[in-house]
Amino acid sequence: MTKDGILLFAHGARDPAWAQPFEATERALRARAQAQGAEVALAFLEFMSPTLLEAGAQLAAQGCTQVTVVPLFLGAGGHVRKDLPRLMAEMAEHHPDVQWRLSAAVGETDILIQALSEAAWSLAHPS
């Protein structure tokens, strides 16, 4: 039997308030995912915890056998193209029974590009 996990991956910052939109995203996604029997975790590259490796271990311990890593980045820069694949290989080494899959960065999806456009328009032209 397979169990899905979604691992949200953000950069991290020294200011704890920076993480609030990402934590809100995690809560909203968890409410949706748990109805489907999936688990959700949020991880950070630096400055904040948990790390990707820690959050991946948590999902593996919860019985996830397929985990999609979703980069919460506006574009696929060096962290997504270089750091993330290295970290995912390390997770695969530590948890070989889990299938780890990397999605596109959210900022490269049509739905987020449209949402950013709408938000920018609303900010520039408040009613």
C-alpha positions as a printed NumPy array, in Angstrom:
array([[  0.   ,   0.   ,   0.   ],
       [  1.308,   3.435,  -0.896],
       [  1.018,   6.551,   1.206],
       [  1.701,   9.95 ,  -0.304],
       [  3.58 ,  12.822,   1.233],
       [  4.098,  16.383,   0.125],
       [  7.259,  18.107,   1.294],
       [  7.15 ,  21.877,   0.877],
       [ 10.626,  23.38 ,   0.6  ],
       [ 11.352,  27.067,   1.244],
       [ 14.566,  29.042,   1.574],
       [ 14.349,  30.191,   5.192],
       [ 15.285,  33.476,   6.85 ],
       [ 16.554,  34.797,  10.162],
       [ 13.272,  36.638,  10.843],
       [ 10.617,  34.162,  12.069],
       [  7.83 ,  36.347,  10.614],
       [  9.188,  35.601,   7.134],
       [  7.886,  32.026,   7.407],
       [  4.259,  32.962,   8.128],
       [  2.98 ,  32.691,   4.516],
       [  4.743,  29.348,   4.127],
       [  3.284,  28.054,   7.387],
       [ -0.177,  29.199,   6.259],
       [  0.368,  27.346,   2.984],
       [  1.364,  24.227,   4.903],
       [ -1.785,  24.402,   7.077],
       [ -4.085,  24.899,   4.089],
       [ -2.455,  22.083,   2.135],
       [ -2.515,  19.748,   5.148],
       [ -6.276,  20.225,   5.526],
       [ -6.738,  19.282,   1.882],
       [ -4.172,  16.452,   1.808],
       [ -5.298,  14.689,   4.97 ],
       [ -8.753,  14.214,   3.443],
       [ -6.923,  12.117,   0.83 ],
       [ -4.783,  10.286,   3.4  ],
       [ -1.602,  12.2  ,   2.508],
       [  0.897,  13.805,   4.875],
       [  2.403,  17.288,   4.538],
       [  5.602,  18.786,   5.926],
       [  7.382,  22.108,   5.519],
       [ 11.181,  22.333,   5.402],
       [ 13.775,  25.055,   4.996],
       [ 17.155,  25.272,   3.306],
       [ 18.751,  27.474,   5.932],
       [ 18.229,  29.542,   9.083],
       [ 15.004,  27.722,  10.074],
       [ 13.962,  24.235,  10.987],
       [ 13.187,  21.604,  10.128],
       [ 15.705,  21.005,   7.373],
       [ 14.72 ,  19.085,   4.262],
       [ 16.451,  15.976,   5.613],
       [ 14.635,  16.238,   8.951],
       [ 11.226,  16.79 ,   7.369],
       [ 11.851,  13.982,   4.875],
       [ 12.705,  11.634,   7.743],
       [  9.486,  12.684,   9.48 ],
       [  7.394,  11.8  ,   6.413],
       [  9.211,   8.471,   6.034],
       [  8.525,   7.724,   9.728],
       [  4.838,   8.489,   9.111],
       [  4.813,   5.706,   6.534],
       [  4.985,   7.748,   3.343],
       [  6.219,   5.679,   0.429],
       [  5.937,   8.391,  -2.243],
       [  6.958,  11.961,  -1.438],
       [  6.762,  14.909,  -3.8  ],
       [  9.112,  17.755,  -2.93 ],
       [  7.56 ,  21.08 ,  -3.935],
       [  9.991,  24.019,  -4.023],
       [  8.228,  27.159,  -2.758],
       [ 10.505,  29.324,  -4.892],
       [  9.509,  31.836,  -7.569],
       [ 12.095,  30.399,  -9.936],
       [ 14.469,  27.474, -10.237],
       [ 17.747,  29.172,  -9.338],
       [ 20.846,  27.572,  -7.878],
       [ 19.139,  26.269,  -4.745],
       [ 16.51 ,  24.398,  -6.761],
       [ 18.81 ,  23.252,  -9.58 ],
       [ 21.888,  22.35 ,  -7.502],
       [ 21.288,  22.17 ,  -3.75 ],
       [ 17.908,  20.456,  -3.838],
       [ 18.883,  17.478,  -6.057],
       [ 21.887,  16.832,  -3.785],
       [ 19.65 ,  16.903,  -0.704],
       [ 17.097,  14.641,  -2.378],
       [ 19.83 ,  12.118,  -3.215],
       [ 20.802,  12.145,   0.448],
       [ 17.183,  11.514,   1.484],
       [ 16.975,   8.636,  -0.996],
       [ 20.134,   7.163,   0.487],
       [ 18.752,   7.353,   4.038],
       [ 15.229,   6.237,   3.071],
       [ 15.536,   3.889,   0.078],
       [ 11.973,   2.57 ,   0.497],
       [ 10.566,   6.014,  -0.296],
       [ 10.152,   7.242,  -3.862],
       [ 11.254,  10.901,  -3.879],
       [  9.966,  13.108,  -6.704],
       [ 10.893,  16.737,  -7.4  ],
       [  8.214,  19.028,  -8.82 ],
       [  8.706,  22.318, -10.619],
       [  9.158,  25.44 ,  -8.514],
       [  5.723,  26.883,  -7.721],
       [  6.675,  30.217,  -9.271],
       [  7.04 ,  28.544, -12.651],
       [  3.456,  27.252, -12.714],
       [  0.772,  28.994, -14.751],
       [ -1.545,  29.24 , -11.739],
       [  0.99 ,  31.143,  -9.621],
       [  2.107,  33.365, -12.496],
       [ -1.538,  34.364, -12.986],
       [ -2.039,  34.878,  -9.232],
       [  1.061,  37.099,  -9.046],
       [ -0.212,  39.121, -11.974],
       [ -3.605,  39.563, -10.294],
       [ -1.984,  40.523,  -6.986],
       [  0.304,  43.06 ,  -8.661],
       [ -2.646,  44.59 , -10.524],
       [ -4.709,  44.8  ,  -7.315],
       [ -1.854,  46.463,  -5.45 ],
       [ -1.245,  48.961,  -8.249],
       [ -4.957,  49.699,  -8.693],
       [ -6.655,  49.396,  -5.281],
       [-10.423,  49.794,  -5.341]])
